[in-house]
Amino acid sequence: QSQEESQQQQDPRQGFRDQHQKIRKVREGDVIALPAGVADWFYNDAQTPLVLVQIMDTSNPANQLDNNFRVSHRGESQSQSRRGGSGGQEQRSGNIFQGFDEQFLAEAFNVDTDLARRMKNENDNRGVIVRVEDRLQFLTPEFSEEERSEYQRGRPANGVEETFCSARLKQNINDPSRADVYNPRAGRITSVNSHNLPILRSLRLSAQKGHLYQNAIMAPHWNINAHSICYFTRGTGRVQIVDENGRSVFDGEVREGQILTAPHNFAVVKRAGGEGLEWVAFKTNDQAKISQLAGRVSSMRAFPEEVIANSFQVSREEARRLKFNRDEVTLFSPGSRSQYRA
């Protein structure tokens, strides 16, 4: 809901016109892109928990200081966040108004000093997530029929979006009908990048939702132009990561709630367990690409048989099997192999 529209509506209880920027509805599976410096808040008005997974690019041109992530909060005073790494370093992120003199705040907001003092929340230890005593009441839009239809179809924008208020900032990747790769015996992969969410071009980020069925495999591949930060959202499985020199840098079980990073140029293979495996991968390029090492669109399929035979010191027949015995793309069904036909 835009500020201009909200001015046309009056809260009869308060006797004034509220003004705020556009409010957007979100649901499970939405990817939301926020440019650097944009203030945001989330409110869960449903009866089920809302899980948010966030990634921040500290190497983008907007971060001029260093490669450390910094965030300012407006309400709480003693929130804590834990960063990964040796020693599990803790960082505090406090109310940004705490550092200001209350007289300055009073003059800046044109309020009395008592209200300015309370803005600093010096005795508020609730943290970044707070529970609302009563449901929030604010101006919020309902979907029009056109918006609802576009939302369900995932209609892309025309790329001529210039303001944060009107820009399309989200794309749902949880809908099976939007999958980029689908194998009825293995699973599906859905990607969001600057082609279907243009604002990602300025953020230089993209995302991928993966869903492997029971015991299915995601083809061995390497990330051509991006790092991949993978957060596992459901199920269990096994992942192997190999560096450019052929050394195994990770070989282990993964499960819901874990995060795993695959650096640029490192080869990765995933296999789901008995419950299947789902994940969201954030990639540090708005048009992230992979190169498969096995399957119908792999680099192996592009090599002549004799090159493969001599490279691996195998027979021509064995080289032929390496090229053609797996005819699926990206996602492989468990225990099935396409038969090579001469």
CSV table of N, CA, C and O in Angstrom, one decimal, residues 108-181:
chain,number,residue,atom,x,y,z
A,108,ALA,N,15.3,16.3,17.2
A,108,ALA,CA,15.1,15.8,15.8
A,108,ALA,C,13.7,15.3,15.5
A,108,ALA,O,13.2,15.5,14.4
A,109,PHE,N,13.1,14.7,16.5
A,109,PHE,CA,11.7,14.1,16.3
A,109,PHE,C,10.6,15.1,16.8
A,109,PHE,O,9.4,14.8,16.6
A,110,ASN,N,11.1,16.2,17.4
A,110,ASN,CA,10.1,17.2,17.9
A,110,ASN,C,9.2,16.6,18.9
A,110,ASN,O,7.9,16.8,18.8
A,111,VAL,N,9.8,15.9,19.9
A,111,VAL,CA,9.0,15.3,20.9
A,111,VAL,C,9.6,15.7,22.3
A,111,VAL,O,10.7,16.3,22.3
A,112,ASP,N,9.0,15.3,23.4
A,112,ASP,CA,9.6,15.7,24.7
A,112,ASP,C,10.7,14.7,25.0
A,112,ASP,O,10.8,13.6,24.4
A,113,THR,N,11.5,15.1,26.0
A,113,THR,CA,12.7,14.3,26.3
A,113,THR,C,12.4,12.9,26.9
A,113,THR,O,13.1,12.0,26.8
A,114,ASP,N,11.2,12.8,27.6
A,114,ASP,CA,10.8,11.6,28.2
A,114,ASP,C,10.6,10.5,27.1
A,114,ASP,O,11.0,9.4,27.2
A,115,LEU,N,9.9,10.9,26.0
A,115,LEU,CA,9.6,10.0,24.9
A,115,LEU,C,10.9,9.7,24.2
A,115,LEU,O,11.2,8.6,23.8
A,116,ALA,N,11.8,10.7,24.1
A,116,ALA,CA,13.1,10.4,23.4
A,116,ALA,C,13.9,9.5,24.2
A,116,ALA,O,14.6,8.6,23.7
A,117,ARG,N,13.8,9.5,25.6
A,117,ARG,CA,14.6,8.6,26.5
A,117,ARG,C,14.0,7.2,26.3
A,117,ARG,O,14.8,6.2,26.2
A,118,ARG,N,12.7,7.1,26.2
A,118,ARG,CA,12.1,5.7,26.0
A,118,ARG,C,12.4,5.1,24.6
A,118,ARG,O,12.5,3.9,24.5
A,119,MET,N,12.7,6.0,23.6
A,119,MET,CA,13.1,5.4,22.3
A,119,MET,C,14.4,4.6,22.4
A,119,MET,O,14.6,3.7,21.6
A,120,LYS,N,15.2,4.9,23.4
A,120,LYS,CA,16.5,4.3,23.5
A,120,LYS,C,16.4,2.9,24.0
A,120,LYS,O,17.4,2.1,23.9
A,121,ASN,N,15.3,2.5,24.6
A,121,ASN,CA,15.0,1.1,25.1
A,121,ASN,C,16.2,0.6,25.9
A,121,ASN,O,16.6,-0.5,25.7
A,122,GLU,N,16.7,1.3,26.9
A,122,GLU,CA,17.9,0.9,27.6
A,122,GLU,C,17.6,-0.3,28.5
A,122,GLU,O,18.6,-1.0,28.8
A,123,ASN,N,16.4,-0.5,28.9
A,123,ASN,CA,16.1,-1.7,29.8
A,123,ASN,C,15.3,-2.8,29.0
A,123,ASN,O,14.7,-3.6,29.7
A,124,ASP,N,15.4,-2.7,27.7
A,124,ASP,CA,14.6,-3.7,26.9
A,124,ASP,C,15.5,-4.8,26.5
A,124,ASP,O,16.5,-4.6,25.7
A,125,ASN,N,15.3,-6.0,27.0
A,125,ASN,CA,16.2,-7.2,26.7
A,125,ASN,C,15.5,-8.2,25.9
A,125,ASN,O,15.9,-9.4,25.9
A,126,ARG,N,14.5,-7.8,25.1
A,126,ARG,CA,13.7,-8.8,24.4
A,126,ARG,C,14.5,-9.4,23.2
A,126,ARG,O,14.2,-10.5,22.7
A,127,GLY,N,15.4,-8.7,22.6
A,127,GLY,CA,16.1,-9.3,21.4
A,127,GLY,C,15.5,-8.8,20.1
A,127,GLY,O,14.6,-7.9,20.1
A,128,VAL,N,15.9,-9.4,19.0
A,128,VAL,CA,15.5,-8.9,17.7
A,128,VAL,C,14.0,-9.3,17.4
A,128,VAL,O,13.4,-8.6,16.6
A,129,ILE,N,13.6,-10.4,17.9
A,129,ILE,CA,12.2,-10.9,17.6
A,129,ILE,C,11.4,-10.7,18.9
A,129,ILE,O,11.7,-11.1,20.0
A,130,VAL,N,10.3,-9.9,18.7
A,130,VAL,CA,9.4,-9.6,19.9
A,130,VAL,C,8.0,-10.1,19.6
A,130,VAL,O,7.6,-10.2,18.4
A,131,ARG,N,7.3,-10.4,20.6
A,131,ARG,CA,5.9,-10.8,20.5
A,131,ARG,C,5.0,-9.6,20.7
A,131,ARG,O,5.1,-8.9,21.7
A,132,VAL,N,4.0,-9.5,19.8
A,132,VAL,CA,3.1,-8.4,19.9
A,132,VAL,C,2.0,-8.8,20.8
A,132,VAL,O,1.4,-9.9,20.7
A,133,GLU,N,1.6,-7.9,21.8
A,133,GLU,CA,0.6,-8.2,22.8
A,133,GLU,C,-0.8,-8.4,22.1
A,133,GLU,O,-1.5,-9.3,22.4
A,134,ASP,N,-1.1,-7.5,21.2
A,134,ASP,CA,-2.3,-7.6,20.5
A,134,ASP,C,-1.9,-7.5,19.0
A,134,ASP,O,-0.9,-7.1,18.6
A,135,ARG,N,-2.8,-8.1,18.1
A,135,ARG,CA,-2.5,-8.1,16.7
A,135,ARG,C,-2.3,-6.7,16.2
A,135,ARG,O,-3.0,-5.7,16.6
A,136,LEU,N,-1.2,-6.5,15.4
A,136,LEU,CA,-0.9,-5.2,14.8
A,136,LEU,C,-2.1,-4.8,13.9
A,136,LEU,O,-2.6,-5.6,13.1
A,137,GLN,N,-2.4,-3.5,14.0
A,137,GLN,CA,-3.5,-3.0,13.1
A,137,GLN,C,-2.8,-1.9,12.2
A,137,GLN,O,-2.3,-0.9,12.8
A,138,PHE,N,-2.8,-2.1,11.0
A,138,PHE,CA,-2.2,-1.1,10.0
A,138,PHE,C,-2.8,-1.3,8.7
A,138,PHE,O,-3.4,-2.3,8.4
A,139,LEU,N,-2.6,-0.3,7.8
A,139,LEU,CA,-3.1,-0.4,6.5
A,139,LEU,C,-2.3,-1.4,5.7
A,139,LEU,O,-1.1,-1.3,5.6
A,140,THR,N,-3.0,-2.3,5.1
A,140,THR,CA,-2.4,-3.4,4.3
A,140,THR,C,-3.3,-3.7,3.1
A,140,THR,O,-4.5,-3.8,3.3
A,141,PRO,N,-2.7,-4.0,2.0
A,141,PRO,CA,-3.5,-4.2,0.8
A,141,PRO,C,-4.0,-5.7,0.7
A,141,PRO,O,-3.3,-6.6,1.2
A,142,GLU,N,-5.1,-5.9,0.0
A,142,GLU,CA,-5.5,-7.2,-0.4
A,142,GLU,C,-5.1,-7.4,-1.9
A,142,GLU,O,-4.9,-6.4,-2.6
A,143,PHE,N,-5.0,-8.6,-2.3
A,143,PHE,CA,-4.6,-8.9,-3.7
A,143,PHE,C,-5.8,-8.5,-4.5
A,143,PHE,O,-7.0,-8.9,-4.3
A,144,SER,N,-5.6,-7.8,-5.6
A,144,SER,CA,-6.6,-7.6,-6.7
A,144,SER,C,-6.6,-8.9,-7.5
A,144,SER,O,-5.7,-9.8,-7.4
A,145,GLU,N,-7.6,-9.1,-8.3
A,145,GLU,CA,-7.7,-10.3,-9.1
A,145,GLU,C,-6.5,-10.4,-10.0
A,145,GLU,O,-6.0,-11.5,-10.2
A,146,GLU,N,-6.1,-9.3,-10.6
A,146,GLU,CA,-5.0,-9.3,-11.5
A,146,GLU,C,-3.7,-9.7,-10.8
A,146,GLU,O,-2.9,-10.5,-11.3
A,147,GLU,N,-3.5,-9.1,-9.6
A,147,GLU,CA,-2.3,-9.4,-8.8
A,147,GLU,C,-2.3,-10.8,-8.4
A,147,GLU,O,-1.3,-11.5,-8.4
A,148,ARG,N,-3.5,-11.3,-8.0
A,148,ARG,CA,-3.6,-12.7,-7.5
A,148,ARG,C,-3.2,-13.7,-8.7
A,148,ARG,O,-2.5,-14.7,-8.5
A,149,SER,N,-3.7,-13.4,-9.9
A,149,SER,CA,-3.5,-14.2,-11.0
A,149,SER,C,-2.0,-14.2,-11.4
A,149,SER,O,-1.4,-15.2,-11.6
A,150,GLU,N,-1.4,-13.0,-11.4
A,150,GLU,CA,0.0,-12.9,-11.7
A,150,GLU,C,0.9,-13.6,-10.6
A,150,GLU,O,1.9,-14.2,-10.9
A,151,TYR,N,0.5,-13.5,-9.4
A,151,TYR,CA,1.2,-14.1,-8.3
A,151,TYR,C,1.2,-15.6,-8.4
A,151,TYR,O,2.2,-16.3,-8.2
A,152,GLN,N,0.1,-16.2,-8.8
A,152,GLN,CA,-0.1,-17.6,-8.9
A,152,GLN,C,0.7,-18.1,-10.1
A,152,GLN,O,1.3,-19.2,-10.1
A,153,ARG,N,0.7,-17.3,-11.2
A,153,ARG,CA,1.4,-17.7,-12.4
A,153,ARG,C,2.9,-17.4,-12.4
A,153,ARG,O,3.7,-17.9,-13.2
A,154,GLY,N,3.3,-16.5,-11.4
A,154,GLY,CA,4.7,-16.2,-11.4
A,154,GLY,C,5.2,-15.3,-12.5
A,154,GLY,O,6.3,-15.4,-13.0
A,155,ARG,N,4.2,-14.4,-13.0
A,155,ARG,CA,4.5,-13.6,-14.2
A,155,ARG,C,5.7,-12.7,-13.9
A,155,ARG,O,5.7,-12.0,-12.9
A,156,PRO,N,6.7,-12.7,-14.8
A,156,PRO,CA,7.9,-11.8,-14.6
A,156,PRO,C,7.6,-10.4,-14.8
A,156,PRO,O,6.6,-10.0,-15.5
A,157,ALA,N,8.4,-9.5,-14.3
A,157,ALA,CA,8.3,-8.1,-14.5
A,157,ALA,C,8.9,-7.7,-15.8
A,157,ALA,O,9.6,-8.5,-16.5
A,158,ASN,N,8.6,-6.5,-16.2
A,158,ASN,CA,9.1,-6.0,-17.5
A,158,ASN,C,10.5,-5.4,-17.4
A,158,ASN,O,11.1,-5.0,-18.4
A,159,GLY,N,11.1,-5.4,-16.2
A,159,GLY,CA,12.4,-4.9,-16.1
A,159,GLY,C,12.5,-3.4,-15.9
A,159,GLY,O,13.6,-2.8,-15.7
A,160,VAL,N,11.4,-2.6,-16.1
A,160,VAL,CA,11.5,-1.2,-16.0
A,160,VAL,C,11.0,-0.7,-14.6
A,160,VAL,O,10.0,0.0,-14.5
A,161,GLU,N,11.6,-1.3,-13.6
A,161,GLU,CA,11.2,-1.0,-12.2
A,161,GLU,C,12.2,-0.1,-11.6
A,161,GLU,O,13.4,-0.4,-11.6
A,162,GLU,N,11.8,1.1,-11.1
A,162,GLU,CA,12.7,2.1,-10.8
A,162,GLU,C,12.7,2.5,-9.3
A,162,GLU,O,13.7,3.1,-8.8
A,163,THR,N,11.6,2.2,-8.6
A,163,THR,CA,11.6,2.6,-7.2
A,163,THR,C,11.4,1.4,-6.3
A,163,THR,O,10.8,0.4,-6.7
A,164,PHE,N,11.9,1.4,-5.1
A,164,PHE,CA,11.7,0.3,-4.2
A,164,PHE,C,10.2,0.1,-3.8
A,164,PHE,O,9.8,-1.1,-3.6
A,165,CYS,N,9.4,1.1,-3.8
A,165,CYS,CA,8.0,1.0,-3.5
A,165,CYS,C,7.3,0.2,-4.5
A,165,CYS,O,6.4,-0.5,-4.2
A,166,SER,N,7.6,0.4,-5.8
A,166,SER,CA,6.9,-0.2,-6.9
A,166,SER,C,7.6,-1.4,-7.5
A,166,SER,O,7.1,-2.2,-8.3
A,167,ALA,N,8.9,-1.6,-7.1
A,167,ALA,CA,9.7,-2.7,-7.7
A,167,ALA,C,9.2,-4.1,-7.2
A,167,ALA,O,8.7,-4.2,-6.1
A,168,ARG,N,9.3,-5.0,-8.0
A,168,ARG,CA,8.9,-6.4,-7.6
A,168,ARG,C,10.2,-7.0,-6.9
A,168,ARG,O,11.2,-7.2,-7.5
A,169,LEU,N,10.0,-7.3,-5.7
A,169,LEU,CA,11.1,-7.8,-4.8
A,169,LEU,C,11.1,-9.2,-4.5
A,169,LEU,O,12.0,-9.7,-3.8
A,170,LYS,N,10.0,-10.0,-4.9
A,170,LYS,CA,9.9,-11.4,-4.4
A,170,LYS,C,9.5,-12.3,-5.6
A,170,LYS,O,8.9,-11.9,-6.6
A,171,GLN,N,9.9,-13.6,-5.4
A,171,GLN,CA,9.6,-14.6,-6.4
A,171,GLN,C,9.4,-15.9,-5.6
A,171,GLN,O,10.3,-16.2,-4.8
A,172,ASN,N,8.4,-16.6,-5.8
A,172,ASN,CA,8.2,-17.9,-5.1
A,172,ASN,C,8.8,-19.0,-5.8
A,172,ASN,O,8.7,-19.2,-7.0
A,173,ILE,N,9.6,-19.8,-5.0
A,173,ILE,CA,10.3,-21.0,-5.6
A,173,ILE,C,9.9,-22.3,-5.0
A,173,ILE,O,10.5,-23.3,-5.2
A,174,ASN,N,8.7,-22.3,-4.3
A,174,ASN,CA,8.2,-23.5,-3.7
A,174,ASN,C,7.2,-24.2,-4.5
A,174,ASN,O,6.8,-25.3,-4.2
A,175,ASP,N,6.7,-23.5,-5.6
A,175,ASP,CA,5.6,-24.1,-6.4
A,175,ASP,C,6.2,-25.1,-7.4
A,175,ASP,O,7.0,-24.7,-8.2
A,176,PRO,N,5.8,-26.4,-7.3
A,176,PRO,CA,6.4,-27.4,-8.2
A,176,PRO,C,6.2,-27.1,-9.7
A,176,PRO,O,7.0,-27.5,-10.5
A,177,SER,N,5.1,-26.3,-10.0
A,177,SER,CA,4.8,-26.0,-11.4
A,177,SER,C,5.9,-25.1,-12.0
A,177,SER,O,5.9,-24.9,-13.2
A,178,ARG,N,6.7,-24.4,-11.2
A,178,ARG,CA,7.7,-23.5,-11.7
A,178,ARG,C,9.1,-24.1,-11.8
A,178,ARG,O,10.0,-23.4,-12.0
A,179,ALA,N,9.2,-25.4,-11.6
A,179,ALA,CA,10.5,-26.0,-11.6
A,179,ALA,C,11.2,-25.8,-12.9
A,179,ALA,O,10.6,-25.9,-14.0
A,180,ASP,N,12.5,-25.6,-12.9
A,180,ASP,CA,13.3,-25.5,-14.1
A,180,ASP,C,13.7,-26.9,-14.5
A,180,ASP,O,13.9,-27.1,-15.7
A,181,VAL,N,14.0,-27.7,-13.6
A,181,VAL,CA,14.4,-29.1,-13.9
A,181,VAL,C,13.4,-30.0,-13.1
A,181,VAL,O,13.3,-29.8,-11.9
